[in-house]
Amino acid sequence: PHGANRIGGNAIPEALIFGTRAGQTASRLSEKTGGGTSPSESVISDTVDRWRETFSETGGESAEDMLDGVRGEVWENVGIIREGDRLRSALESFDALERDGLPRLPTSTPREIIAALEVRSLLLIARMAAGAALLREESRGAHYRSDFPEEVEDELFNTVVRLDSENLNFEKIEVLNVGGAENG
């Protein structure tokens, strides 16, 4: 519901309203179907295998230190003013953290496990934001690229990001002009 020039002043009310609707719908669906289903043995086995692959070593830095590092990288290179080389640098940094830092996070207590999962999730979100920003070679509203400072009218698109296994795929989807409504 927001154009590129709107920074999200309605974000909290929207989250509350749509969160309430989603929760009510999930509750009705759960009542109708008798609750959720248990995961199959293969889903559980695959999840455990992925866990062991991701968090396989010991002796790394703390999850809090890694979270601070990711946040700092996002602030410096994926923040308000973006530039292609800095976005690529951030993506390289995120890849290195995922490859070298994530496997060595401590995961011996429930609190450490939750923190490690938060790091993995934040790295995924940071990679999505940086990759989508790199794909857009123009400035549009508050989404400013210093190496592409102009808005390009024939480059009007939305970015769809899909996670296949552990790979992110970015796709440009054309925005159609529908009856003079602002689509930015």
PDB file of C-alpha atoms in Angstrom:
ATOM      1  CA  PRO A   1       0.000   0.000   0.000  1.00  0.00           C
ATOM      2  CA  HIS A   2       3.001   2.348   0.040  1.00  0.00           C
ATOM      3  CA  GLY A   3       4.536   4.168  -2.896  1.00  0.00           C
ATOM      4  CA  ALA A   4       8.283   4.650  -3.106  1.00  0.00           C
ATOM      5  CA  ASN A   5       8.060   8.135  -1.564  1.00  0.00           C
ATOM      6  CA  ARG A   6       6.224   6.971   1.535  1.00  0.00           C
ATOM      7  CA  ILE A   7       8.402   5.684   4.324  1.00  0.00           C
ATOM      8  CA  GLY A   8       5.712   3.738   6.142  1.00  0.00           C
ATOM      9  CA  GLY A   9       3.928   6.097   8.519  1.00  0.00           C
ATOM     10  CA  ASN A  10       1.006   3.686   8.582  1.00  0.00           C
ATOM     11  CA  ALA A  11       3.179   0.612   9.153  1.00  0.00           C
ATOM     12  CA  ILE A  12       2.167  -0.004  12.777  1.00  0.00           C
ATOM     13  CA  PRO A  13      -1.607   0.296  12.235  1.00  0.00           C
ATOM     14  CA  GLU A  14      -1.313  -1.852   9.098  1.00  0.00           C
ATOM     15  CA  ALA A  15       0.644  -4.510  10.989  1.00  0.00           C
ATOM     16  CA  LEU A  16      -1.917  -4.532  13.793  1.00  0.00           C
ATOM     17  CA  ILE A  17      -4.927  -4.723  11.489  1.00  0.00           C
ATOM     18  CA  PHE A  18      -3.548  -7.305   9.071  1.00  0.00           C
ATOM     19  CA  GLY A  19      -1.899  -9.279  11.892  1.00  0.00           C
ATOM     20  CA  THR A  20      -5.263  -9.473  13.660  1.00  0.00           C
ATOM     21  CA  ARG A  21      -6.987 -10.574  10.451  1.00  0.00           C
ATOM     22  CA  ALA A  22      -4.322 -13.217   9.769  1.00  0.00           C
ATOM     23  CA  GLY A  23      -4.564 -14.533  13.339  1.00  0.00           C
ATOM     24  CA  GLN A  24      -8.355 -14.714  13.224  1.00  0.00           C
ATOM     25  CA  THR A  25      -8.262 -16.500   9.872  1.00  0.00           C
ATOM     26  CA  ALA A  26      -5.653 -18.983  11.141  1.00  0.00           C
ATOM     27  CA  SER A  27      -7.751 -19.622  14.238  1.00  0.00           C
ATOM     28  CA  ARG A  28     -10.902 -20.300  12.183  1.00  0.00           C
ATOM     29  CA  LEU A  29      -8.988 -22.575   9.832  1.00  0.00           C
ATOM     30  CA  SER A  30      -7.485 -24.459  12.768  1.00  0.00           C
ATOM     31  CA  GLU A  31     -10.926 -24.967  14.330  1.00  0.00           C
ATOM     32  CA  LYS A  32     -12.339 -26.120  10.994  1.00  0.00           C
ATOM     33  CA  THR A  33      -9.544 -28.606  10.258  1.00  0.00           C
ATOM     34  CA  GLY A  34      -9.005 -29.866  13.795  1.00  0.00           C
ATOM     35  CA  GLY A  35      -5.635 -28.211  14.251  1.00  0.00           C
ATOM     36  CA  GLY A  36      -2.344 -28.639  12.526  1.00  0.00           C
ATOM     37  CA  THR A  37      -0.702 -31.768  11.298  1.00  0.00           C
ATOM     38  CA  SER A  38       2.498 -33.288  12.577  1.00  0.00           C
ATOM     39  CA  PRO A  39       5.465 -33.112  10.243  1.00  0.00           C
ATOM     40  CA  SER A  40       6.475 -36.307   8.496  1.00  0.00           C
ATOM     41  CA  GLU A  41       9.573 -38.214   9.564  1.00  0.00           C
ATOM     42  CA  SER A  42      11.352 -37.092   6.370  1.00  0.00           C
ATOM     43  CA  VAL A  43      10.657 -33.411   7.125  1.00  0.00           C
ATOM     44  CA  ILE A  44      12.022 -33.840  10.648  1.00  0.00           C
ATOM     45  CA  SER A  45      15.074 -35.729   9.367  1.00  0.00           C
ATOM     46  CA  ASP A  46      15.777 -33.108   6.674  1.00  0.00           C
ATOM     47  CA  THR A  47      15.470 -30.301   9.235  1.00  0.00           C
ATOM     48  CA  VAL A  48      17.874 -32.008  11.642  1.00  0.00           C
ATOM     49  CA  ASP A  49      20.357 -32.648   8.803  1.00  0.00           C
ATOM     50  CA  ARG A  50      20.165 -28.991   7.712  1.00  0.00           C
ATOM     51  CA  TRP A  51      20.684 -27.923  11.331  1.00  0.00           C
ATOM     52  CA  ARG A  52      23.776 -30.107  11.667  1.00  0.00           C
ATOM     53  CA  GLU A  53      25.180 -28.785   8.377  1.00  0.00           C
ATOM     54  CA  THR A  54      24.575 -25.153   9.346  1.00  0.00           C
ATOM     55  CA  PHE A  55      25.803 -25.321  12.944  1.00  0.00           C
ATOM     56  CA  SER A  56      28.519 -27.942  12.728  1.00  0.00           C
ATOM     57  CA  GLU A  57      31.564 -26.402  14.411  1.00  0.00           C
ATOM     58  CA  THR A  58      32.395 -24.739  17.713  1.00  0.00           C
ATOM     59  CA  GLY A  59      34.518 -21.898  18.977  1.00  0.00           C
ATOM     60  CA  GLY A  60      33.130 -18.982  17.010  1.00  0.00           C
ATOM     61  CA  GLU A  61      32.097 -15.525  18.066  1.00  0.00           C
ATOM     62  CA  SER A  62      28.869 -14.932  19.943  1.00  0.00           C
ATOM     63  CA  ALA A  63      25.566 -14.575  18.132  1.00  0.00           C
ATOM     64  CA  GLU A  64      25.226 -11.058  19.537  1.00  0.00           C
ATOM     65  CA  ASP A  65      28.575 -10.062  18.021  1.00  0.00           C
ATOM     66  CA  MET A  66      27.522 -11.504  14.649  1.00  0.00           C
ATOM     67  CA  LEU A  67      24.165  -9.707  14.825  1.00  0.00           C
ATOM     68  CA  ASP A  68      25.996  -6.443  15.517  1.00  0.00           C
ATOM     69  CA  GLY A  69      28.302  -7.124  12.560  1.00  0.00           C
ATOM     70  CA  VAL A  70      25.409  -7.757  10.174  1.00  0.00           C
ATOM     71  CA  ARG A  71      23.549  -4.682  11.412  1.00  0.00           C
ATOM     72  CA  GLY A  72      26.680  -2.552  10.976  1.00  0.00           C
ATOM     73  CA  GLU A  73      27.256  -3.867   7.449  1.00  0.00           C
ATOM     74  CA  VAL A  74      23.647  -3.111   6.519  1.00  0.00           C
ATOM     75  CA  TRP A  75      23.869   0.386   7.969  1.00  0.00           C
ATOM     76  CA  GLU A  76      27.124   1.186   6.164  1.00  0.00           C
ATOM     77  CA  ASN A  77      26.484  -0.433   2.777  1.00  0.00           C
ATOM     78  CA  VAL A  78      22.777  -1.198   2.326  1.00  0.00           C
ATOM     79  CA  GLY A  79      21.285   1.780   4.132  1.00  0.00           C
ATOM     80  CA  ILE A  80      19.756   5.005   2.951  1.00  0.00           C
ATOM     81  CA  ILE A  81      22.246   5.926   0.214  1.00  0.00           C
ATOM     82  CA  ARG A  82      23.164   2.861  -1.817  1.00  0.00           C
ATOM     83  CA  GLU A  83      25.887   2.271  -4.392  1.00  0.00           C
ATOM     84  CA  GLY A  84      26.606  -0.823  -6.488  1.00  0.00           C
ATOM     85  CA  ASP A  85      30.147  -1.573  -5.276  1.00  0.00           C
ATOM     86  CA  ARG A  86      29.103  -1.175  -1.640  1.00  0.00           C
ATOM     87  CA  LEU A  87      26.074  -3.437  -2.172  1.00  0.00           C
ATOM     88  CA  ARG A  88      28.326  -6.097  -3.755  1.00  0.00           C
ATOM     89  CA  SER A  89      30.770  -5.717  -0.850  1.00  0.00           C
ATOM     90  CA  ALA A  90      27.937  -6.214   1.627  1.00  0.00           C
ATOM     91  CA  LEU A  91      26.774  -9.349  -0.202  1.00  0.00           C
ATOM     92  CA  GLU A  92      30.328 -10.738  -0.082  1.00  0.00           C
ATOM     93  CA  SER A  93      30.468  -9.982   3.639  1.00  0.00           C
ATOM     94  CA  PHE A  94      27.120 -11.711   4.253  1.00  0.00           C
ATOM     95  CA  ASP A  95      28.264 -14.758   2.260  1.00  0.00           C
ATOM     96  CA  ALA A  96      31.493 -14.944   4.295  1.00  0.00           C
ATOM     97  CA  LEU A  97      29.605 -14.656   7.591  1.00  0.00           C
ATOM     98  CA  GLU A  98      27.204 -17.376   6.509  1.00  0.00           C
ATOM     99  CA  ARG A  99      30.008 -19.646   5.291  1.00  0.00           C
ATOM    100  CA  ASP A 100      32.605 -19.029   8.032  1.00  0.00           C
ATOM    101  CA  GLY A 101      30.851 -17.532  11.057  1.00  0.00           C
ATOM    102  CA  LEU A 102      27.443 -19.186  11.171  1.00  0.00           C
ATOM    103  CA  PRO A 103      28.693 -22.786  11.489  1.00  0.00           C
ATOM    104  CA  ARG A 104      30.793 -21.883  14.542  1.00  0.00           C
ATOM    105  CA  LEU A 105      28.099 -20.137  16.584  1.00  0.00           C
ATOM    106  CA  PRO A 106      27.597 -21.698  19.999  1.00  0.00           C
ATOM    107  CA  THR A 107      24.406 -23.813  20.066  1.00  0.00           C
ATOM    108  CA  SER A 108      24.612 -25.801  23.284  1.00  0.00           C
ATOM    109  CA  THR A 109      21.722 -24.094  25.120  1.00  0.00           C
ATOM    110  CA  PRO A 110      18.194 -23.197  24.000  1.00  0.00           C
ATOM    111  CA  ARG A 111      19.065 -19.488  24.258  1.00  0.00           C
ATOM    112  CA  GLU A 112      22.127 -19.976  22.016  1.00  0.00           C
ATOM    113  CA  ILE A 113      20.054 -21.950  19.500  1.00  0.00           C
ATOM    114  CA  ILE A 114      17.483 -19.152  19.272  1.00  0.00           C
ATOM    115  CA  ALA A 115      20.250 -16.562  18.873  1.00  0.00           C
ATOM    116  CA  ALA A 116      21.908 -18.635  16.117  1.00  0.00           C
ATOM    117  CA  LEU A 117      18.594 -18.887  14.268  1.00  0.00           C
ATOM    118  CA  GLU A 118      18.172 -15.112  14.586  1.00  0.00           C
ATOM    119  CA  VAL A 119      21.599 -14.604  13.001  1.00  0.00           C
ATOM    120  CA  ARG A 120      20.727 -16.953  10.138  1.00  0.00           C
ATOM    121  CA  SER A 121      17.404 -15.142   9.586  1.00  0.00           C
ATOM    122  CA  LEU A 122      18.997 -11.680   9.699  1.00  0.00           C
ATOM    123  CA  LEU A 123      21.652 -12.765   7.191  1.00  0.00           C
ATOM    124  CA  LEU A 124      18.908 -13.991   4.862  1.00  0.00           C
ATOM    125  CA  ILE A 125      16.977 -10.716   5.149  1.00  0.00           C
ATOM    126  CA  ALA A 126      20.159  -8.669   4.653  1.00  0.00           C
ATOM    127  CA  ARG A 127      21.034 -10.670   1.522  1.00  0.00           C
ATOM    128  CA  MET A 128      17.507 -10.114   0.199  1.00  0.00           C
ATOM    129  CA  ALA A 129      17.625  -6.344   0.780  1.00  0.00           C
ATOM    130  CA  ALA A 130      21.101  -5.929  -0.720  1.00  0.00           C
ATOM    131  CA  GLY A 131      20.337  -8.148  -3.718  1.00  0.00           C
ATOM    132  CA  ALA A 132      17.063  -6.374  -4.486  1.00  0.00           C
ATOM    133  CA  ALA A 133      18.756  -2.970  -4.161  1.00  0.00           C
ATOM    134  CA  LEU A 134      21.531  -4.082  -6.511  1.00  0.00           C
ATOM    135  CA  LEU A 135      18.955  -5.189  -9.077  1.00  0.00           C
ATOM    136  CA  ARG A 136      17.298  -1.736  -9.158  1.00  0.00           C
ATOM    137  CA  GLU A 137      19.604   0.480 -11.219  1.00  0.00           C
ATOM    138  CA  GLU A 138      17.733   3.718 -10.595  1.00  0.00           C
ATOM    139  CA  SER A 139      16.581   5.875  -7.724  1.00  0.00           C
ATOM    140  CA  ARG A 140      12.890   5.791  -6.894  1.00  0.00           C
ATOM    141  CA  GLY A 141      11.532   7.844  -4.038  1.00  0.00           C
ATOM    142  CA  ALA A 142      13.393   7.081  -0.825  1.00  0.00           C
ATOM    143  CA  HIS A 143      15.239   4.197  -2.506  1.00  0.00           C
ATOM    144  CA  TYR A 144      18.316   6.166  -3.600  1.00  0.00           C
ATOM    145  CA  ARG A 145      21.262   4.806  -5.587  1.00  0.00           C
ATOM    146  CA  SER A 146      24.177   7.275  -5.755  1.00  0.00           C
ATOM    147  CA  ASP A 147      25.476   5.528  -8.901  1.00  0.00           C
ATOM    148  CA  PHE A 148      21.994   5.748 -10.519  1.00  0.00           C
ATOM    149  CA  PRO A 149      20.547   9.010  -9.137  1.00  0.00           C
ATOM    150  CA  GLU A 150      17.726   9.391 -11.672  1.00  0.00           C
ATOM    151  CA  GLU A 151      14.325   7.731 -11.777  1.00  0.00           C
ATOM    152  CA  VAL A 152      13.801   5.707 -14.966  1.00  0.00           C
ATOM    153  CA  GLU A 153      10.144   5.675 -15.977  1.00  0.00           C
ATOM    154  CA  ASP A 154      10.367   2.642 -18.253  1.00  0.00           C
ATOM    155  CA  GLU A 155      12.027   0.676 -15.413  1.00  0.00           C
ATOM    156  CA  LEU A 156       8.911   0.494 -13.265  1.00  0.00           C
ATOM    157  CA  PHE A 157       8.945  -2.946 -11.633  1.00  0.00           C
ATOM    158  CA  ASN A 158       8.485  -4.812  -8.386  1.00  0.00           C
ATOM    159  CA  THR A 159      11.121  -7.237  -7.195  1.00  0.00           C
ATOM    160  CA  VAL A 160      10.091 -10.767  -6.267  1.00  0.00           C
ATOM    161  CA  VAL A 161      12.595 -12.734  -4.208  1.00  0.00           C
ATOM    162  CA  ARG A 162      12.336 -16.519  -3.959  1.00  0.00           C
ATOM    163  CA  LEU A 163      14.346 -18.801  -1.729  1.00  0.00           C
ATOM    164  CA  ASP A 164      15.105 -22.116  -3.447  1.00  0.00           C
ATOM    165  CA  SER A 165      16.966 -24.368  -1.053  1.00  0.00           C
ATOM    166  CA  GLU A 166      19.611 -21.891   0.169  1.00  0.00           C
ATOM    167  CA  ASN A 167      19.776 -19.763  -3.008  1.00  0.00           C
ATOM    168  CA  LEU A 168      17.998 -16.457  -3.476  1.00  0.00           C
ATOM    169  CA  ASN A 169      16.469 -15.775  -6.882  1.00  0.00           C
ATOM    170  CA  PHE A 170      15.512 -12.216  -7.824  1.00  0.00           C
ATOM    171  CA  GLU A 171      12.945 -11.445 -10.506  1.00  0.00           C
ATOM    172  CA  LYS A 172      11.681  -8.160 -11.931  1.00  0.00           C
ATOM    173  CA  ILE A 173       7.890  -8.070 -12.288  1.00  0.00           C
ATOM    174  CA  GLU A 174       6.513  -5.260 -14.449  1.00  0.00           C
ATOM    175  CA  VAL A 175       4.130  -2.860 -12.745  1.00  0.00           C
ATOM    176  CA  LEU A 176       1.080  -2.182 -14.867  1.00  0.00           C
ATOM    177  CA  ASN A 177      -0.450   1.278 -14.940  1.00  0.00           C
ATOM    178  CA  VAL A 178      -4.067   0.850 -13.914  1.00  0.00           C
ATOM    179  CA  GLY A 179      -6.241   3.884 -14.513  1.00  0.00           C
ATOM    180  CA  GLY A 180      -3.882   6.656 -13.433  1.00  0.00           C
ATOM    181  CA  ALA A 181      -3.264   5.300  -9.925  1.00  0.00           C
ATOM    182  CA  GLU A 182       0.194   5.999  -8.593  1.00  0.00           C
ATOM    183  CA  ASN A 183       2.122   2.726  -8.705  1.00  0.00           C
ATOM    184  CA  GLY A 184       5.560   3.841  -7.437  1.00  0.00           C
TER     185      GLY A 184
END
